[in-house]
Short mmCIF file of C-alpha atoms in Angstrom, two decimals:
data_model
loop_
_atom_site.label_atom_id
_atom_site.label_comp_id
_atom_site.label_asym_id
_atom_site.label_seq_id
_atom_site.Cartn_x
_atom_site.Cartn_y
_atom_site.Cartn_z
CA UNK X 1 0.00 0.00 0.00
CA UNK X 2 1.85 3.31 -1.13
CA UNK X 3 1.77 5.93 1.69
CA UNK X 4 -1.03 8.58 0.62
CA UNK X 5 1.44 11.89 -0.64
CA UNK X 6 -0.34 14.68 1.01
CA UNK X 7 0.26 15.97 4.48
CA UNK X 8 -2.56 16.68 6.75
CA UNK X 9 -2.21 20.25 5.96
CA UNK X 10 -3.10 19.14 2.34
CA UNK X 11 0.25 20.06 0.56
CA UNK X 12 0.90 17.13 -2.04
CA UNK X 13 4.18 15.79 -1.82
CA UNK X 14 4.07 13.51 -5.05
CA UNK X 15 5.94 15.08 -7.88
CA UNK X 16 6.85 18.62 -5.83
CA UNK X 17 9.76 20.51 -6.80
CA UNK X 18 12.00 21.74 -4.24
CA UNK X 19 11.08 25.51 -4.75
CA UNK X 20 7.69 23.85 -3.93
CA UNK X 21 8.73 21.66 -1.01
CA UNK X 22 10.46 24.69 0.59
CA UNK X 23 7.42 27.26 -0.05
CA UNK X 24 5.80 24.05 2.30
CA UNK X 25 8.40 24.68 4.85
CA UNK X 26 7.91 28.04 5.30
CA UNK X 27 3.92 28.30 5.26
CA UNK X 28 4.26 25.11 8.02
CA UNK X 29 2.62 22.66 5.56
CA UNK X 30 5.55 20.50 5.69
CA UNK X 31 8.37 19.30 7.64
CA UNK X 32 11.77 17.34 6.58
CA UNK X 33 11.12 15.08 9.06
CA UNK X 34 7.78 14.25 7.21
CA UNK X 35 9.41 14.50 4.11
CA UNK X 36 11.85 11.52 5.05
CA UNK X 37 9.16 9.82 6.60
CA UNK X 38 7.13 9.86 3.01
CA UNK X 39 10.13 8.70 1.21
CA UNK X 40 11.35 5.53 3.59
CA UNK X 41 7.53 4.44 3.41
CA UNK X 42 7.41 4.66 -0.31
CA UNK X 43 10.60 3.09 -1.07
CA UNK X 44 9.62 0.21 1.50
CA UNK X 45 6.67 -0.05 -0.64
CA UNK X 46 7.97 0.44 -4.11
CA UNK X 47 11.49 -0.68 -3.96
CA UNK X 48 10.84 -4.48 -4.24
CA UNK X 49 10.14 -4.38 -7.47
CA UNK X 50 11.76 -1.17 -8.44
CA UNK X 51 14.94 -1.67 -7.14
CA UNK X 52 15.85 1.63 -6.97
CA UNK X 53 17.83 2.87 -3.72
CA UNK X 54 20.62 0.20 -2.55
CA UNK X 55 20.46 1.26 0.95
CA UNK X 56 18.54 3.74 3.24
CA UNK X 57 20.44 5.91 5.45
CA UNK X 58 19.64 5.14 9.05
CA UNK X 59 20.34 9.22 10.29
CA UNK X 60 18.55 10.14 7.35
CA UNK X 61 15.40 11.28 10.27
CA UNK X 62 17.81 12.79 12.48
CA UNK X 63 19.20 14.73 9.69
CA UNK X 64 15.68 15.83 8.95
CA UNK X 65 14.72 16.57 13.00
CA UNK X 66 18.15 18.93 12.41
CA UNK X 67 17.11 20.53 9.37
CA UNK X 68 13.37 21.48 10.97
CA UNK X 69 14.79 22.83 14.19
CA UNK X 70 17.80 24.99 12.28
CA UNK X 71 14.55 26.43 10.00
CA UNK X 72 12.88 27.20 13.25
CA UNK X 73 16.03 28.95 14.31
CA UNK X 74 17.00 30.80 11.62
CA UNK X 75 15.89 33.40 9.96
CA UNK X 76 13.94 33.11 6.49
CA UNK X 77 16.11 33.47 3.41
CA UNK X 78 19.49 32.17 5.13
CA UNK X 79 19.24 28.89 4.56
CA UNK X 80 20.01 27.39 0.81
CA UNK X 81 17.04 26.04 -1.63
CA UNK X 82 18.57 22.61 -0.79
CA UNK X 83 18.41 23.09 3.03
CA UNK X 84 15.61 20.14 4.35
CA UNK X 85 15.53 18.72 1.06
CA UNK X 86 16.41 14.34 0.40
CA UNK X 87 18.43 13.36 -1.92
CA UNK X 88 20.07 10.37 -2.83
CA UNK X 89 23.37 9.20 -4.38
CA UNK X 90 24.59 6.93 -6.42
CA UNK X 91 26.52 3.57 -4.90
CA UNK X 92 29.65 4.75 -6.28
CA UNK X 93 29.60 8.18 -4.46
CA UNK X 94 31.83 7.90 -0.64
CA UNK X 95 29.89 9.05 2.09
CA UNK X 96 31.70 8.68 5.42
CA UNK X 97 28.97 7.82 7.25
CA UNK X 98 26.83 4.84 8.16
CA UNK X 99 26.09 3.99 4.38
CA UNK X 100 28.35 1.48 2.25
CA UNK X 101 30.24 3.01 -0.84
CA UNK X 102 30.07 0.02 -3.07
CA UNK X 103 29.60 0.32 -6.69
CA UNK X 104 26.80 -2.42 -6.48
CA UNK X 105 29.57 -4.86 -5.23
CA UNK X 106 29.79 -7.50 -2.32
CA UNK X 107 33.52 -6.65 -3.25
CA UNK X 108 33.71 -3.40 -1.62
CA UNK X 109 30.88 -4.41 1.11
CA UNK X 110 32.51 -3.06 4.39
CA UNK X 111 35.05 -0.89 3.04
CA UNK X 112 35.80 2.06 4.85
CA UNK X 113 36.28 6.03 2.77
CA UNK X 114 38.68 8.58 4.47
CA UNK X 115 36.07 11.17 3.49
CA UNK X 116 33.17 12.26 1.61
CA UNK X 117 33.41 12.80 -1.75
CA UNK X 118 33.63 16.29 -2.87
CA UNK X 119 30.34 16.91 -3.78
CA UNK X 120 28.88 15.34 -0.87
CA UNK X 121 30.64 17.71 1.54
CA UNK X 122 28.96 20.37 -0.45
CA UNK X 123 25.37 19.10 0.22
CA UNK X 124 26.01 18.50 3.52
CA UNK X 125 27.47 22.38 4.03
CA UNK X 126 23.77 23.56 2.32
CA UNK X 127 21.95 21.40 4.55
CA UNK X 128 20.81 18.63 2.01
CA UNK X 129 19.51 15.21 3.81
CA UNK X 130 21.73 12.42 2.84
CA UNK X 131 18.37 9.67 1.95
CA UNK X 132 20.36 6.55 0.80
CA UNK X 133 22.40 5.28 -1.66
CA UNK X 134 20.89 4.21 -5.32
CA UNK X 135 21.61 0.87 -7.31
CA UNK X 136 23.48 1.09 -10.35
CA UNK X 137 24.85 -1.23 -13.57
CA UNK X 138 27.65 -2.86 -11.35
CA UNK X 139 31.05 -0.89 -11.23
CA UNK X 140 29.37 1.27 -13.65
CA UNK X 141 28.98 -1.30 -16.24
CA UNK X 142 32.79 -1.66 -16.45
CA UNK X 143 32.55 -5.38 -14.88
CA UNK X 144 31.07 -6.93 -17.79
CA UNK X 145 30.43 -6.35 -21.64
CA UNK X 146 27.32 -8.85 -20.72
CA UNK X 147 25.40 -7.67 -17.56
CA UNK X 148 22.47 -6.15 -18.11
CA UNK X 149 21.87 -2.60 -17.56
CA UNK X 150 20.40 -1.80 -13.71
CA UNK X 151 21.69 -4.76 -12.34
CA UNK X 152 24.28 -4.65 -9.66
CA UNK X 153 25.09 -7.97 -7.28
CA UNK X 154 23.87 -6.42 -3.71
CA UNK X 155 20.54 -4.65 -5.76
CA UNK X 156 19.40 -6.69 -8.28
CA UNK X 157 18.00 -5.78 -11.42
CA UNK X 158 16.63 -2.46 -11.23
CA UNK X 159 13.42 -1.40 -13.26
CA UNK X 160 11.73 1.13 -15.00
CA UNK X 161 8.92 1.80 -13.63
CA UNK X 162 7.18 3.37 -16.80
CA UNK X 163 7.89 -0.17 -18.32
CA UNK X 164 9.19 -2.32 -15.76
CA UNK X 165 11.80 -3.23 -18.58
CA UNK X 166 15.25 -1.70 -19.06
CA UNK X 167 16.00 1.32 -17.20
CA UNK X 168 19.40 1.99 -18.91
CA UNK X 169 22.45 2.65 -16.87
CA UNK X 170 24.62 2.87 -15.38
CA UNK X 171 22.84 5.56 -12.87
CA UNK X 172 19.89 3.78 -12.94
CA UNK X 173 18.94 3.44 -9.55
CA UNK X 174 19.08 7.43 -9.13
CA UNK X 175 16.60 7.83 -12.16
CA UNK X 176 14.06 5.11 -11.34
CA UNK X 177 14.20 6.60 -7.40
CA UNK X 178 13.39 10.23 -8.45
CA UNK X 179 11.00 9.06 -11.41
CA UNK X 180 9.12 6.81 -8.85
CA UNK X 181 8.79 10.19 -6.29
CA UNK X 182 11.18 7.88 -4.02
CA UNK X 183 13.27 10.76 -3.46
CA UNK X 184 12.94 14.81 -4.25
CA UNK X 185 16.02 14.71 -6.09
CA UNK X 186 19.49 13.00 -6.60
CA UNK X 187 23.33 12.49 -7.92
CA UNK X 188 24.61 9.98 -10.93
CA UNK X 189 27.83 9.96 -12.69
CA UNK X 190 28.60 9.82 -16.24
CA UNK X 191 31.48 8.25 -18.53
CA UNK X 192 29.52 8.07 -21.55
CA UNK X 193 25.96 8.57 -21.19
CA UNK X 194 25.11 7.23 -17.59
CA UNK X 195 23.30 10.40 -16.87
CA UNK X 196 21.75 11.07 -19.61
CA UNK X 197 20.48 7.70 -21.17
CA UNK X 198 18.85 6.33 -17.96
CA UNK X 199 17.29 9.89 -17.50
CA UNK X 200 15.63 9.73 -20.98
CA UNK X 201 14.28 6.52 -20.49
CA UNK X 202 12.77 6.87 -17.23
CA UNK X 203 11.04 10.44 -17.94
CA UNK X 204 13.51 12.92 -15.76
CA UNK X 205 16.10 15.63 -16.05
CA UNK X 206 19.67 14.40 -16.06
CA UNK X 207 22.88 17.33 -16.70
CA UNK X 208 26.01 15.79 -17.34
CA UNK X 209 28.13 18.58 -16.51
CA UNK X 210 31.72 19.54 -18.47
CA UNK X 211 34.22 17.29 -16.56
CA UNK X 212 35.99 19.43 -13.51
CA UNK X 213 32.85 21.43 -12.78
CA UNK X 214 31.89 18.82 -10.62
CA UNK X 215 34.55 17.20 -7.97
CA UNK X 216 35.49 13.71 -8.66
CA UNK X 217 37.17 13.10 -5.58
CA UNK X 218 35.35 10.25 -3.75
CA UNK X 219 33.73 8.99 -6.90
CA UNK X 220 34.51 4.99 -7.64
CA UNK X 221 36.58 5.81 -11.05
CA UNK X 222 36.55 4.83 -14.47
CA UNK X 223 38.40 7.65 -16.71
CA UNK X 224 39.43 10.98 -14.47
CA UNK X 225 39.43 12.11 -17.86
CA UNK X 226 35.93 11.60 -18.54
CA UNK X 227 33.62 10.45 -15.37
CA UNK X 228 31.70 13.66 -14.34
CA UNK X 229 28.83 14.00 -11.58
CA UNK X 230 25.66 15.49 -12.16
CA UNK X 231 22.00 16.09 -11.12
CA UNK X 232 18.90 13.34 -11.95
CA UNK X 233 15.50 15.58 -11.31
CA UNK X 234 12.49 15.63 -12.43
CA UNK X 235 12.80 19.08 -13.20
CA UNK X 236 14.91 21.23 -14.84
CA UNK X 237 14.77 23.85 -12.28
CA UNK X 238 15.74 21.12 -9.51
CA UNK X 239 18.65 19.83 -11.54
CA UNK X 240 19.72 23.53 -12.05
CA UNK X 241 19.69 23.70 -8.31
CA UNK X 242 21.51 20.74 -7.49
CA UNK X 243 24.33 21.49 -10.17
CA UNK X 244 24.93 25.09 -8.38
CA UNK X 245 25.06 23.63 -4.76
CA UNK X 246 27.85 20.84 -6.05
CA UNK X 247 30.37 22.73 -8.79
CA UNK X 248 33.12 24.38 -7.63
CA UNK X 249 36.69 24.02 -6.54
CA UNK X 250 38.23 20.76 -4.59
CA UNK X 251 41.22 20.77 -3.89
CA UNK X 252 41.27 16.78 -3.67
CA UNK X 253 40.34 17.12 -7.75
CA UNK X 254 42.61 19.05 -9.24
CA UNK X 255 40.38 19.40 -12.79
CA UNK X 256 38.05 21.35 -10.69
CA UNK X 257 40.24 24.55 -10.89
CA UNK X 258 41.07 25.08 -14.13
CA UNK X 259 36.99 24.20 -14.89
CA UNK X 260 36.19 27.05 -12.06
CA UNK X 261 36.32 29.30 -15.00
CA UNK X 262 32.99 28.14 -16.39
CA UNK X 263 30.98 28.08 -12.86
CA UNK X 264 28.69 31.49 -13.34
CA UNK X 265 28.66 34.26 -10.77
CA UNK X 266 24.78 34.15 -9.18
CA UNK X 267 24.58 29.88 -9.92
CA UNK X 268 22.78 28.83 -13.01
CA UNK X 269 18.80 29.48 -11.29
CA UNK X 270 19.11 32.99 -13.22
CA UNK X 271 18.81 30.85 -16.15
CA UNK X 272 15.48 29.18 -15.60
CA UNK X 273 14.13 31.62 -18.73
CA UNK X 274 10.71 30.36 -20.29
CA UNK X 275 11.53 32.41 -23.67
CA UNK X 276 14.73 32.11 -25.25
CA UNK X 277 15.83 32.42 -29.06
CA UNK X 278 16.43 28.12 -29.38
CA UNK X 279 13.90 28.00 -32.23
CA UNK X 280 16.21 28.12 -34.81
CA UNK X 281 19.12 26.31 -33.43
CA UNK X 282 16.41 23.05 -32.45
CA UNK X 283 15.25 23.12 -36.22
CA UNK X 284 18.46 22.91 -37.46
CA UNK X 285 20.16 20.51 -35.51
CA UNK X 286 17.03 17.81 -35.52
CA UNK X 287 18.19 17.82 -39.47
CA UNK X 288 21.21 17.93 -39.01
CA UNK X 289 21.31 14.63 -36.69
CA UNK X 290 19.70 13.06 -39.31
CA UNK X 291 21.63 14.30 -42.26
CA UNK X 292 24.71 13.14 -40.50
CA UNK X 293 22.80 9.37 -40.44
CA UNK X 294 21.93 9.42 -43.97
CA UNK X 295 17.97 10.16 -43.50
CA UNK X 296 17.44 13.65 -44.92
CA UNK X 297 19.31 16.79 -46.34
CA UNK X 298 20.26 19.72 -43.89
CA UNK X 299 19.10 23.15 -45.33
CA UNK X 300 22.12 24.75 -44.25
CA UNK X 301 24.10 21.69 -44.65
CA UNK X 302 25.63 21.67 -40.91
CA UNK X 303 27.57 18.21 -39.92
CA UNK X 304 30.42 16.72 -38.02
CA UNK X 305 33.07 16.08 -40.70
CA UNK X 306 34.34 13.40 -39.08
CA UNK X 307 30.90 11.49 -37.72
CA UNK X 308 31.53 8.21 -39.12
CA UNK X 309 34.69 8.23 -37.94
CA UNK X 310 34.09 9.19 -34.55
CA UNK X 311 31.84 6.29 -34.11
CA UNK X 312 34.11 3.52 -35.56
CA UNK X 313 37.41 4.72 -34.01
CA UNK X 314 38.55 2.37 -31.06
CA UNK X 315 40.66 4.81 -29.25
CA UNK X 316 38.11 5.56 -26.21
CA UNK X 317 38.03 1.85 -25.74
CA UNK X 318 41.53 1.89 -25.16
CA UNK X 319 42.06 4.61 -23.19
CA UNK X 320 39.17 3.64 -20.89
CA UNK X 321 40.61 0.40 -20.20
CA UNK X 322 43.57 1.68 -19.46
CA UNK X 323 42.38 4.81 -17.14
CA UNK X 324 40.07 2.01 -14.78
CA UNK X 325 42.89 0.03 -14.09
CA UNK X 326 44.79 2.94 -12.93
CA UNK X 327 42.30 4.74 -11.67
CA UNK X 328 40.61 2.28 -9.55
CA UNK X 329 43.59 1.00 -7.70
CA UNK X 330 44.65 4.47 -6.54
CA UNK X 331 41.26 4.84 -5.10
CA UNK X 332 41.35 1.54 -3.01
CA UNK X 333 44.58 1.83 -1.98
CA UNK X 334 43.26 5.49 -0.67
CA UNK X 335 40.59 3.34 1.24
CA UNK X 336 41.08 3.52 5.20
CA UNK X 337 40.03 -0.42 4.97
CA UNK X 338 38.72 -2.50 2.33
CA UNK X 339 38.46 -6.29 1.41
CA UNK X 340 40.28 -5.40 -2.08
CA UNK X 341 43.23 -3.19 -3.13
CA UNK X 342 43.63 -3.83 -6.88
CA UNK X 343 41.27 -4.11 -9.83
CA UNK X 344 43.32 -7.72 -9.52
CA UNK X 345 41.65 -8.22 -6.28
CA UNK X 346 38.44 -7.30 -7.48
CA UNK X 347 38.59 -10.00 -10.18
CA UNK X 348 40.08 -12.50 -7.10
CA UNK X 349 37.22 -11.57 -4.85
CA UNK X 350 34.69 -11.95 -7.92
CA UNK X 351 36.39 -15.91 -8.95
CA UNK X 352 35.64 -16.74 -4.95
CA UNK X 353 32.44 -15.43 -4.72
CA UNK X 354 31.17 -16.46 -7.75
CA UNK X 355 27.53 -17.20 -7.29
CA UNK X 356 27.24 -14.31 -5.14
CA UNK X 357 28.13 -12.32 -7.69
CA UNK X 358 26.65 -14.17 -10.57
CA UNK X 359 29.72 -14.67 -12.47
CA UNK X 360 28.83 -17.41 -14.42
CA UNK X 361 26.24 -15.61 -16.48
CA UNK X 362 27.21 -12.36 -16.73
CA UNK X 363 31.14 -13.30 -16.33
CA UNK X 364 33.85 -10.22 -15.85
CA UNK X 365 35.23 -9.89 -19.15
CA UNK X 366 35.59 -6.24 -19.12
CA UNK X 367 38.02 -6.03 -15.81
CA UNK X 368 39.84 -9.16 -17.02
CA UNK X 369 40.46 -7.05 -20.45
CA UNK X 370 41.15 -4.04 -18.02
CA UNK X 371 43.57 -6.24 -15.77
CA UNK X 372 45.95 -7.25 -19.07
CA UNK X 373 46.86 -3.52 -19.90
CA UNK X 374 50.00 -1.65 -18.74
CA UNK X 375 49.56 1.55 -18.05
CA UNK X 376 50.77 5.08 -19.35
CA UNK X 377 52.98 4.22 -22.61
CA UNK X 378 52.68 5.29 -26.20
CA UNK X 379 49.51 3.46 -26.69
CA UNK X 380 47.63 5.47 -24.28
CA UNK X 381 49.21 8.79 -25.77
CA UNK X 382 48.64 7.94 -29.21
CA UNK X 383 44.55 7.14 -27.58
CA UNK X 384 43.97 10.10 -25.88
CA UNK X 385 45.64 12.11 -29.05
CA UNK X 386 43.74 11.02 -31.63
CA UNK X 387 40.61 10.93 -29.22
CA UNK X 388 41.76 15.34 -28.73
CA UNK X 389 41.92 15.17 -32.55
CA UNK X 390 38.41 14.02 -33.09
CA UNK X 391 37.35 16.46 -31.04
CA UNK X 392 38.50 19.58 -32.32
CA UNK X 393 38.24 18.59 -35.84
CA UNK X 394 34.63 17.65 -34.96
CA UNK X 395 32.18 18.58 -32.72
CA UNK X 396 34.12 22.25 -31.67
CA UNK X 397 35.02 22.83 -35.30
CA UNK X 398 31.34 22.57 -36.14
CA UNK X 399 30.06 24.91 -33.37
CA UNK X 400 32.97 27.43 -33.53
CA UNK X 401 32.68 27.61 -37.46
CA UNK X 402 29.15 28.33 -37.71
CA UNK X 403 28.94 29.96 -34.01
CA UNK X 404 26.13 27.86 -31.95
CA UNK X 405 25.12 27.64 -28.84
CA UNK X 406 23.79 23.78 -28.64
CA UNK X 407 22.26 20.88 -30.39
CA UNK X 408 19.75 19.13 -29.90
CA UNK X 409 19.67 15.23 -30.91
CA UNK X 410 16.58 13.01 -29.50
CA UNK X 411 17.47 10.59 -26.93
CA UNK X 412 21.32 10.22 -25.63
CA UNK X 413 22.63 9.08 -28.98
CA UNK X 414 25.00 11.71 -28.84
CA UNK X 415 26.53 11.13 -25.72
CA UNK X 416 29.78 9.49 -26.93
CA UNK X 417 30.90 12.70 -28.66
CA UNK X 418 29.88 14.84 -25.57
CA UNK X 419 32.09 11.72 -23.10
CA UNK X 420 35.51 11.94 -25.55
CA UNK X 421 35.61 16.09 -25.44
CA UNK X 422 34.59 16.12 -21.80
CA UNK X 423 31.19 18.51 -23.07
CA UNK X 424 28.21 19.13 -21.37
CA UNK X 425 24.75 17.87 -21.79
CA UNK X 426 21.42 18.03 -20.81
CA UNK X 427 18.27 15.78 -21.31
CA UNK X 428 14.73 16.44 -20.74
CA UNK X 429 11.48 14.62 -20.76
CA UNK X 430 10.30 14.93 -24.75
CA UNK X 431 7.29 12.59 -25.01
CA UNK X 432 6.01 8.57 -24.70
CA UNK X 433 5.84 6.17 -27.42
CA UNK X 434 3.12 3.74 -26.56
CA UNK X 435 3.75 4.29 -23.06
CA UNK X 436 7.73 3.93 -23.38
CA UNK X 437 9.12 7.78 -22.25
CA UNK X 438 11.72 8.88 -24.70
CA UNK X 439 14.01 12.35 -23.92
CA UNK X 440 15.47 15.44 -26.13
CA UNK X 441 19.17 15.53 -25.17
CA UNK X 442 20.84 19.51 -25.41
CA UNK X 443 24.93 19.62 -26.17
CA UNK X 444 27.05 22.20 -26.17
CA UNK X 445 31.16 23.47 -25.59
CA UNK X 446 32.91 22.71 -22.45
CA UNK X 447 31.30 25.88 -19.41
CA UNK X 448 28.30 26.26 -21.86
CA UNK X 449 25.56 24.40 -18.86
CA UNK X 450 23.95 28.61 -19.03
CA UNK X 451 22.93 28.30 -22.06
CA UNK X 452 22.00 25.01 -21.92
CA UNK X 453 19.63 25.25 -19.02
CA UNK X 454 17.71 27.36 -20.57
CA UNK X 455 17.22 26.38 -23.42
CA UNK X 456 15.81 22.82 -21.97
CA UNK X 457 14.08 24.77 -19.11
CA UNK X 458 12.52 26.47 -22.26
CA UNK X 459 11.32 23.76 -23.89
CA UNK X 460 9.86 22.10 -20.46
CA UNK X 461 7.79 24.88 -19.59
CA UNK X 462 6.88 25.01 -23.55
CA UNK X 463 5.77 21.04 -23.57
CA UNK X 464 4.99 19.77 -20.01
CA UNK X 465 5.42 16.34 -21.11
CA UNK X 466 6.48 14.68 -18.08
CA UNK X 467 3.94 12.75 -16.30
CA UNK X 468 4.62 10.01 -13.13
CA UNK X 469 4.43 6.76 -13.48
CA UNK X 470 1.53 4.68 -13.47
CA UNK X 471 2.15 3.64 -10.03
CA UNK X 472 -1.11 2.76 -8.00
CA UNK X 473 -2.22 2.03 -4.84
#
């Protein structure tokens, strides 16, 4: 029985914004403490099934008795628009705290961080309610080339609970949770398209932000050259919210200082503008998508040069395999304790424990593939070179040449070309086929998130398209 979502003051909780939740706050229609209470008893409710959240944070009500007494203390307009307000993060996000920082894996089950990643000492500083943690494809999806997407050994398979089908990954758990209204709002990370795919196909806002805008440090790795953190809402104003409460300089991420240079002055709420000149940039780039796959002319005759070769070159394979190795054992041997201290121990634990972790179907091939490289050496260089290459001669030489702000491509299609140059992106809620929710995806050069907001918070307010689930009682 799902917990009925309005308070006996009769503010709905069910699909409220957090502008909404804290105009409940302050007119005493709402407390956090309520709020948390709502959440727990619908993810009890929902999450067998679902399979969204991982784990529930046991001081996630004393966090909330905290928040409602520091409101009662302080005065209105000093506390951030995150202040009170759940949100949950994905399994591969450290919190030094009761919760387990896992990636999905038994492997890591116990382990202990030396801190909270980066962008979880930022929501704590505005007041933010640490909920849970949400499932996710296992390591990322960088365990196996034949896992499913959504599934993860300690969750499950996670579900979409428009279709109760694929929920795309790998931050799946953090879109099914906020698409469900198990959570106001919460954090994924992306290497190529973990944001933004599993946002499209479960009807919410995802931002993958330009790498360095948002700290990596604390963030189970794949590529420090590509993995990024970023908002899942089912807004664009919440997202928008989220993304200016977590960018900004760490000192434990050193790509978050030369990226400073792109975080506005004011946060990016000032660009939550209804009208905004994206008409003719949206009619031109829908052609243009499918000009550059062979389905129709382009009136102005706009393309990547280099498209086909973007999507056949093998050089972000190799780097990425490369970068994980590396990348993962620094951060367990910067655990405080941990069951495994090397991507080889990983594959160890995984051989032992094989049922546990369901080895023999979905096997490991990926960090076996991973294991077998070398590190830094002229094969990497020559990878990440040509990878620059396509880049520039690409995607920036397009949007310099013929001076745009963004395209727009439907779904994530486009989110390798967005992971290689480290751009942003941002997808929003653009319609359901049959049922099945599909999203419009907005890309643009590295800093340009301004722009980009509003031009998707444009085209929400223009559409309204998103609807919740058909979840019943």
């Amino acid at each position: 029985m799902l917990p009925t979502s309005s308070t006996h003051q009769g503010f709905s909780i069910e699909e409220a914004t957090v502008r909404d939740l804290q105009l409940a706050f302050q007119r005493n229609q709402l407390s956090s403490k309520e709020l948390v209470e709502f959440y727990l008893e619908r993810t009890q409710t929902l999450n067998t099934d679902l399979k969204g959240a991982l784990e529930v944070n046991p001081d996630a009500l004393a966090q909330a008795n905290i928040a409602d007494q520091e409101r009662k203390d302080k005065p209105h307009g000093s506390l951030s628009a995150l202040h009170g307000i759940p949100i949950l993060l994905k399994d591969n996000i450290a919190t030094q705290d009761k919760l387990n920082t896992t990636a999905g894996s038994y492997a890591l089950l116990g382990s202990a961080v030396p801190r909270d990643a980066g962008v979880v000492t930022r929501l704590r500083k505005a007041g933010a309610i640490i909920l849970g943690k949400a499932t996710l494809s296992e390591w990322s999806n960088f365990r196996s080339n034949n896992a499913p997407s959504g599934w993860c050994a300690r969750g499950g398979q996670g579900k979409n609970p428009y279709t109760k089908g694929d929920p795309c990954g790998s931050s799946s758990g953090s879109a099914i949770s906020v698409a469900a209204n198990m959570v106001t709002v919460s954090l994924g990370t992306e290497t190529n398209g973990s944001i933004l795919c599993p946002s499209g196909y479960n009807s919410v806002v995802g931002i993958k932000p330009t790498v360095g805008l948002t700290s990596r440090a604390g963030v189970i790795p794949i590529s420090p050259r590509q993995d990024t953190v970023g908002p899942i809402c089912r807004t664009v104003s919440d997202a928008a919210c989220v993304l200016e409460t977590i960018v900004g300089i760490d000192t434990n991420d050193e790509a978050t200082i030369e990226a400073s240079k792109y975080v506005p002055e004011g946060g990016y709420s000032q660009f939550l503008r209804e009208e905004t000149r994206s008409g003719e940039i949206i009619l031109q780039f829908w052609e243009w998508y499918f000009y550059a796959q062979n389905f129709s002319a382009a009136p102005r005759n706009l393309k990547i040069d280099n498209i086909d070769e973007i999507y056949v070159d093998q050089s972000e394979d190799i780097a990425l395999k490369i970068e994980f190795k590396l990348a993962l054992n620094a951060y367990l041997n910067d655990l405080v304790a941990s069951p495994v201290r090397s991507l080889a121990d990983v594959i160890e634990y995984n051989k032992n424990h094989s049922e546990q972790e369901n080895i023999d179907e979905y096997d490991q091939d990926l960090m076996l593939e991973c294991e077998k490289t070398n590190g830094f050496g002229e094969t990497l260089n020559q990878a990440l070179l040509n990878l620059t290459n396509l880049s520039q001669n690409g995607f920036e030489k397009l949007m310099i040449a013929n001076k745009l702000d963004a395209v727009v491509i439907p779904f994530s299609r486009f989110s390798e070309i967005l992971a290689i140059g480290g751009y942003p992106g941002i997808i929003v809620p653009a319609g359901y086929e049959e049922g099945v929710p599909f999203g419009i995806c907005f890309g643009g050069l590295k800093g340009s998130e301004p722009k980009l907001i509003e031009i998707a918070y444009s085209f929400e307010q223009s559409t309204k398209i998103r609807k919740p689930p058909p979840i019943h009682k």
